[in-house]
Tab-separated table of N, CA, C and O in Angstrom:
chain	number	residue	atom	x	y	z
H	5	MET	N	-110.976	-19.220	79.178
H	5	MET	CA	-111.957	-18.330	78.579
H	5	MET	C	-111.864	-18.366	77.057
H	5	MET	O	-112.789	-17.963	76.387
H	6	ALA	N	-110.761	-18.862	76.513
H	6	ALA	CA	-110.556	-18.870	75.067
H	6	ALA	C	-111.646	-19.648	74.339
H	6	ALA	O	-111.986	-19.319	73.210
H	7	ALA	N	-112.192	-20.670	74.973
H	7	ALA	CA	-113.216	-21.479	74.324
H	7	ALA	C	-114.604	-20.825	74.402
H	7	ALA	O	-115.527	-21.261	73.728
H	8	LEU	N	-114.742	-19.788	75.177
H	8	LEU	CA	-116.019	-19.105	75.346
H	8	LEU	C	-116.362	-18.333	74.077
H	8	LEU	O	-115.553	-17.545	73.586
H	9	SER	N	-117.559	-18.567	73.547
H	9	SER	CA	-117.965	-17.867	72.327
H	9	SER	C	-118.222	-16.393	72.630
H	9	SER	O	-118.461	-16.006	73.787
H	10	PHE	N	-118.213	-15.597	71.587
H	10	PHE	CA	-118.502	-14.174	71.725
H	10	PHE	C	-119.885	-13.979	72.340
H	10	PHE	O	-120.062	-13.190	73.269
H	11	GLU	N	-120.870	-14.727	71.830
H	11	GLU	CA	-122.252	-14.571	72.283
H	11	GLU	C	-122.402	-14.936	73.764
H	11	GLU	O	-123.083	-14.233	74.518
H	12	ASP	N	-121.760	-16.026	74.178
H	12	ASP	CA	-121.833	-16.439	75.578
H	12	ASP	C	-121.128	-15.435	76.487
H	12	ASP	O	-121.618	-15.109	77.573
H	13	ALA	N	-119.976	-14.937	76.047
H	13	ALA	CA	-119.240	-13.952	76.832
H	13	ALA	C	-120.038	-12.663	76.958
H	13	ALA	O	-120.109	-12.064	78.043
H	14	LEU	N	-120.679	-12.242	75.874
H	14	LEU	CA	-121.472	-11.015	75.900
H	14	LEU	C	-122.677	-11.178	76.821
H	14	LEU	O	-123.001	-10.259	77.593
H	15	ALA	N	-123.336	-12.333	76.773
H	15	ALA	CA	-124.487	-12.582	77.648
H	15	ALA	C	-124.069	-12.534	79.118
H	15	ALA	O	-124.764	-11.940	79.958
H	16	GLU	N	-122.931	-13.142	79.431
H	16	GLU	CA	-122.451	-13.115	80.811
H	16	GLU	C	-122.080	-11.697	81.227
H	16	GLU	O	-122.377	-11.255	82.340
H	17	LEU	N	-121.457	-10.965	80.327
H	17	LEU	CA	-121.094	-9.577	80.618
H	17	LEU	C	-122.342	-8.734	80.877
H	17	LEU	O	-122.379	-7.935	81.809
H	18	GLU	N	-123.372	-8.922	80.078
H	18	GLU	CA	-124.624	-8.180	80.281
H	18	GLU	C	-125.252	-8.523	81.629
H	18	GLU	O	-125.769	-7.645	82.325
H	19	ARG	N	-125.180	-9.803	82.021
H	19	ARG	CA	-125.714	-10.224	83.314
H	19	ARG	C	-124.951	-9.540	84.450
H	19	ARG	O	-125.537	-9.037	85.407
H	20	ILE	N	-123.635	-9.478	84.324
H	20	ILE	CA	-122.808	-8.840	85.341
H	20	ILE	C	-123.128	-7.351	85.439
H	20	ILE	O	-123.242	-6.805	86.542
H	21	VAL	N	-123.294	-6.702	84.311
H	21	VAL	CA	-123.608	-5.272	84.313
H	21	VAL	C	-124.938	-5.023	85.026
H	21	VAL	O	-125.044	-4.124	85.868
H	22	ARG	N	-125.948	-5.840	84.722
H	22	ARG	CA	-127.248	-5.683	85.389
H	22	ARG	C	-127.107	-5.882	86.898
H	22	ARG	O	-127.677	-5.132	87.694
H	23	GLN	N	-126.338	-6.885	87.276
H	23	GLN	CA	-126.119	-7.183	88.684
H	23	GLN	C	-125.423	-6.019	89.389
H	23	GLN	O	-125.817	-5.618	90.486
H	24	LEU	N	-124.400	-5.454	88.754
H	24	LEU	CA	-123.685	-4.328	89.354
H	24	LEU	C	-124.565	-3.079	89.404
H	24	LEU	O	-124.511	-2.316	90.383
H	25	GLU	N	-125.357	-2.865	88.369
H	25	GLU	CA	-126.247	-1.704	88.359
H	25	GLU	C	-127.308	-1.811	89.448
H	25	GLU	O	-127.741	-0.798	89.991
H	26	ASP	N	-127.713	-3.039	89.742
H	26	ASP	CA	-128.713	-3.272	90.784
H	26	ASP	C	-128.191	-2.823	92.144
H	26	ASP	O	-128.946	-2.342	92.978
H	27	GLY	N	-126.879	-2.986	92.365
H	27	GLY	CA	-126.252	-2.492	93.573
H	27	GLY	C	-126.488	-3.312	94.820
H	27	GLY	O	-126.103	-2.910	95.904
H	28	ARG	N	-127.126	-4.454	94.677
H	28	ARG	CA	-127.338	-5.305	95.843
H	28	ARG	C	-126.218	-6.317	95.920
H	28	ARG	O	-125.769	-6.844	94.917
H	29	GLY	N	-125.789	-6.590	97.104
H	29	GLY	CA	-124.729	-7.575	97.265
H	29	GLY	C	-123.554	-7.000	98.012
H	29	GLY	O	-123.508	-5.815	98.351
H	30	LYS	N	-122.603	-7.855	98.251
H	30	LYS	CA	-121.428	-7.479	99.016
H	30	LYS	C	-120.389	-6.819	98.120
H	30	LYS	O	-120.307	-7.095	96.931
H	31	LEU	N	-119.597	-5.966	98.725
H	31	LEU	CA	-118.555	-5.243	97.998
H	31	LEU	C	-117.559	-6.205	97.361
H	31	LEU	O	-117.183	-6.029	96.198
H	32	ASP	N	-117.142	-7.227	98.093
H	32	ASP	CA	-116.185	-8.195	97.545
H	32	ASP	C	-116.751	-8.897	96.316
H	32	ASP	O	-116.029	-9.132	95.342
H	33	ASP	N	-118.036	-9.219	96.348
H	33	ASP	CA	-118.672	-9.854	95.193
H	33	ASP	C	-118.735	-8.893	94.004
H	33	ASP	O	-118.528	-9.292	92.863
H	34	ALA	N	-119.008	-7.631	94.293
H	34	ALA	CA	-119.058	-6.623	93.227
H	34	ALA	C	-117.690	-6.448	92.589
H	34	ALA	O	-117.578	-6.332	91.365
H	35	ILE	N	-116.651	-6.458	93.397
H	35	ILE	CA	-115.286	-6.313	92.867
H	35	ILE	C	-114.932	-7.517	92.001
H	35	ILE	O	-114.390	-7.367	90.903
H	36	SER	N	-115.258	-8.709	92.469
H	36	SER	CA	-114.997	-9.927	91.682
H	36	SER	C	-115.770	-9.898	90.371
H	36	SER	O	-115.242	-10.266	89.314
H	37	SER	N	-117.035	-9.460	90.443
H	37	SER	CA	-117.846	-9.373	89.226
H	37	SER	C	-117.270	-8.357	88.254
H	37	SER	O	-117.245	-8.579	87.044
H	38	TYR	N	-116.800	-7.233	88.786
H	38	TYR	CA	-116.194	-6.203	87.944
H	38	TYR	C	-114.950	-6.742	87.251
H	38	TYR	O	-114.752	-6.527	86.048
H	39	GLU	N	-114.122	-7.459	87.992
H	39	GLU	CA	-112.907	-8.042	87.405
H	39	GLU	C	-113.265	-9.051	86.324
H	39	GLU	O	-112.641	-9.087	85.262
H	40	ARG	N	-114.269	-9.890	86.572
H	40	ARG	CA	-114.713	-10.868	85.569
H	40	ARG	C	-115.261	-10.122	84.347
H	40	ARG	O	-114.994	-10.494	83.209
H	41	GLY	N	-116.019	-9.070	84.586
H	41	GLY	CA	-116.568	-8.275	83.487
H	41	GLY	C	-115.484	-7.651	82.630
H	41	GLY	O	-115.585	-7.611	81.401
H	42	THR	N	-114.426	-7.186	83.260
H	42	THR	CA	-113.297	-6.607	82.532
H	42	THR	C	-112.642	-7.660	81.636
H	42	THR	O	-112.327	-7.388	80.472
H	43	ALA	N	-112.470	-8.869	82.180
H	43	ALA	CA	-111.884	-9.957	81.383
H	43	ALA	C	-112.800	-10.341	80.232
H	43	ALA	O	-112.342	-10.580	79.104
H	44	LEU	N	-114.098	-10.371	80.474
H	44	LEU	CA	-115.055	-10.700	79.413
H	44	LEU	C	-115.057	-9.630	78.327
H	44	LEU	O	-115.150	-9.943	77.140
H	45	LYS	N	-114.944	-8.368	78.720
H	45	LYS	CA	-114.893	-7.271	77.742
H	45	LYS	C	-113.680	-7.427	76.838
H	45	LYS	O	-113.787	-7.303	75.614
H	46	ARG	N	-112.529	-7.722	77.433
H	46	ARG	CA	-111.316	-7.924	76.624
H	46	ARG	C	-111.486	-9.124	75.686
H	46	ARG	O	-111.064	-9.084	74.534
H	47	HIS	N	-112.108	-10.179	76.184
H	47	HIS	CA	-112.349	-11.376	75.374
H	47	HIS	C	-113.248	-11.039	74.176
H	47	HIS	O	-112.952	-11.431	73.047
H	48	CYS	N	-114.322	-10.305	74.425
H	48	CYS	CA	-115.245	-9.920	73.343
H	48	CYS	C	-114.539	-9.036	72.317
H	48	CYS	O	-114.716	-9.220	71.109
H	49	GLU	N	-113.739	-8.098	72.783
H	49	GLU	CA	-112.997	-7.228	71.868
H	49	GLU	C	-112.039	-8.043	71.002
H	49	GLU	O	-111.909	-7.793	69.805
H	50	ALA	N	-111.368	-9.025	71.599
H	50	ALA	CA	-110.446	-9.875	70.833
H	50	ALA	C	-111.200	-10.693	69.796
H	50	ALA	O	-110.748	-10.826	68.650
H	51	LYS	N	-112.354	-11.233	70.172
H	51	LYS	CA	-113.164	-12.012	69.223
H	51	LYS	C	-113.622	-11.131	68.058
H	51	LYS	O	-113.620	-11.560	66.902
H	52	LEU	N	-113.998	-9.902	68.346
H	52	LEU	CA	-114.412	-8.981	67.286
H	52	LEU	C	-113.248	-8.641	66.357
H	52	LEU	O	-113.417	-8.569	65.136
H	53	ARG	N	-112.063	-8.442	66.933
H	53	ARG	CA	-110.887	-8.163	66.099
H	53	ARG	C	-110.570	-9.351	65.196
H	53	ARG	O	-110.245	-9.175	64.022
H	54	GLU	N	-110.679	-10.570	65.741
H	54	GLU	CA	-110.452	-11.774	64.934
H	54	GLU	C	-111.434	-11.852	63.779
H	54	GLU	O	-111.051	-12.154	62.642
H	55	ALA	N	-112.693	-11.583	64.064
H	55	ALA	CA	-113.716	-11.647	63.018
H	55	ALA	C	-113.471	-10.577	61.965
H	55	ALA	O	-113.568	-10.836	60.761
H	56	GLN	N	-113.133	-9.379	62.400
H	56	GLN	CA	-112.903	-8.289	61.463
H	56	GLN	C	-111.695	-8.577	60.578
H	56	GLN	O	-111.679	-8.237	59.391
H	57	ALA	N	-110.684	-9.216	61.125
H	57	ALA	CA	-109.486	-9.528	60.350
H	57	ALA	C	-109.778	-10.531	59.240
H	57	ALA	O	-109.047	-10.595	58.250
H	58	LYS	N	-110.835	-11.301	59.386
H	58	LYS	CA	-111.188	-12.304	58.386
H	58	LYS	C	-112.016	-11.737	57.235
H	58	LYS	O	-112.223	-12.412	56.235
H	59	ILE	N	-112.499	-10.533	57.394
H	59	ILE	CA	-113.358	-9.929	56.381
H	59	ILE	C	-112.500	-9.277	55.299
H	59	ILE	O	-111.602	-8.499	55.587
H	60	ASP	N	-112.783	-9.602	54.057
H	60	ASP	CA	-112.104	-8.970	52.929
H	60	ASP	C	-113.040	-7.970	52.274
H	60	ASP	O	-114.250	-8.155	52.236
H	61	ARG	N	-112.465	-6.933	51.758
H	61	ARG	CA	-113.238	-5.927	51.043
H	61	ARG	C	-113.052	-6.145	49.547
H	61	ARG	O	-111.930	-6.319	49.066
H	62	ILE	N	-114.158	-6.148	48.812
H	62	ILE	CA	-114.096	-6.312	47.353
H	62	ILE	C	-113.713	-4.973	46.741
H	62	ILE	O	-114.260	-3.935	47.082
H	63	THR	N	-112.753	-5.008	45.816
H	63	THR	CA	-112.291	-3.796	45.156
H	63	THR	C	-112.472	-3.934	43.645
H	63	THR	O	-112.512	-5.041	43.110
H	64	VAL	N	-112.582	-2.804	42.978
H	64	VAL	CA	-112.672	-2.776	41.525
H	64	VAL	C	-111.499	-1.945	41.017
H	64	VAL	O	-111.354	-0.771	41.360
H	65	ALA	N	-110.656	-2.564	40.204
H	65	ALA	CA	-109.500	-1.870	39.642
H	65	ALA	C	-109.948	-0.947	38.513
H	65	ALA	O	-111.076	-1.025	38.017
H	66	ALA	N	-109.057	-0.077	38.090
H	66	ALA	CA	-109.358	0.873	37.010
H	66	ALA	C	-109.780	0.160	35.727
H	66	ALA	O	-110.595	0.667	34.962
H	67	ASP	N	-109.237	-1.061	35.496
H	67	ASP	CA	-109.601	-1.792	34.281
H	67	ASP	C	-110.878	-2.622	34.455
H	67	ASP	O	-111.265	-3.359	33.568
H	68	GLY	N	-111.521	-2.500	35.634
H	68	GLY	CA	-112.785	-3.198	35.864
H	68	GLY	C	-112.650	-4.567	36.502
H	68	GLY	O	-113.657	-5.205	36.795
H	69	THR	N	-111.436	-5.043	36.713
H	69	THR	CA	-111.285	-6.356	37.339
H	69	THR	C	-111.555	-6.260	38.839
H	69	THR	O	-111.304	-5.236	39.475
H	70	LEU	N	-112.086	-7.340	39.356
H	70	LEU	CA	-112.405	-7.403	40.782
H	70	LEU	C	-111.269	-8.047	41.545
H	70	LEU	O	-110.587	-8.931	41.047
H	71	GLY	N	-111.100	-7.615	42.756
H	71	GLY	CA	-110.099	-8.186	43.643
H	71	GLY	C	-110.552	-8.014	45.078
H	71	GLY	O	-111.649	-7.523	45.349
H	72	THR	N	-109.735	-8.437	45.990
H	72	THR	CA	-110.042	-8.245	47.406
H	72	THR	C	-108.821	-7.697	48.129
H	72	THR	O	-107.692	-7.877	47.688
H	73	GLU	N	-109.081	-7.026	49.209
H	73	GLU	CA	-108.007	-6.568	50.089
H	73	GLU	C	-108.510	-6.673	51.513
H	73	GLU	O	-109.720	-6.617	51.749
H	74	PRO	N	-107.608	-6.847	52.444
H	74	PRO	CA	-108.046	-6.956	53.841
H	74	PRO	C	-108.781	-5.698	54.292
H	74	PRO	O	-108.437	-4.584	53.876
H	75	ALA	N	-109.787	-5.903	55.105
H	75	ALA	CA	-110.520	-4.758	55.655
H	75	ALA	C	-109.611	-4.001	56.594
H	75	ALA	O	-108.737	-4.576	57.244
H	76	ARG	N	-109.792	-2.712	56.664
H	76	ARG	CA	-109.019	-1.899	57.612
H	76	ARG	C	-109.542	-2.138	59.003
H	76	ARG	O	-110.733	-2.201	59.242
H	77	ILE	N	-108.652	-2.265	59.936
H	77	ILE	CA	-109.018	-2.421	61.340
H	77	ILE	C	-108.623	-1.141	62.047
H	77	ILE	O	-107.452	-0.826	62.181
H	78	ASP	N	-109.620	-0.381	62.445
H	78	ASP	CA	-109.369	0.911	63.093
H	78	ASP	C	-109.340	0.774	64.580
H	78	ASP	O	-109.948	0.040	65.209
């Protein structure tokens, strides 16, 4: 799953959610889909954390010089 892009993982997750909301299908298939959806959610969250960690915030010091610092990850 590591090679799966954020966009592809999100699209698959959305498809699974629609399928589960529809409520048609076998219980075993729904459980498997739920488990896959959980893994995709974790994957998307990790991709977002990676992207956020790469973002720097521009700062202005008291003397007017510009610098950067890592963005806060909440």
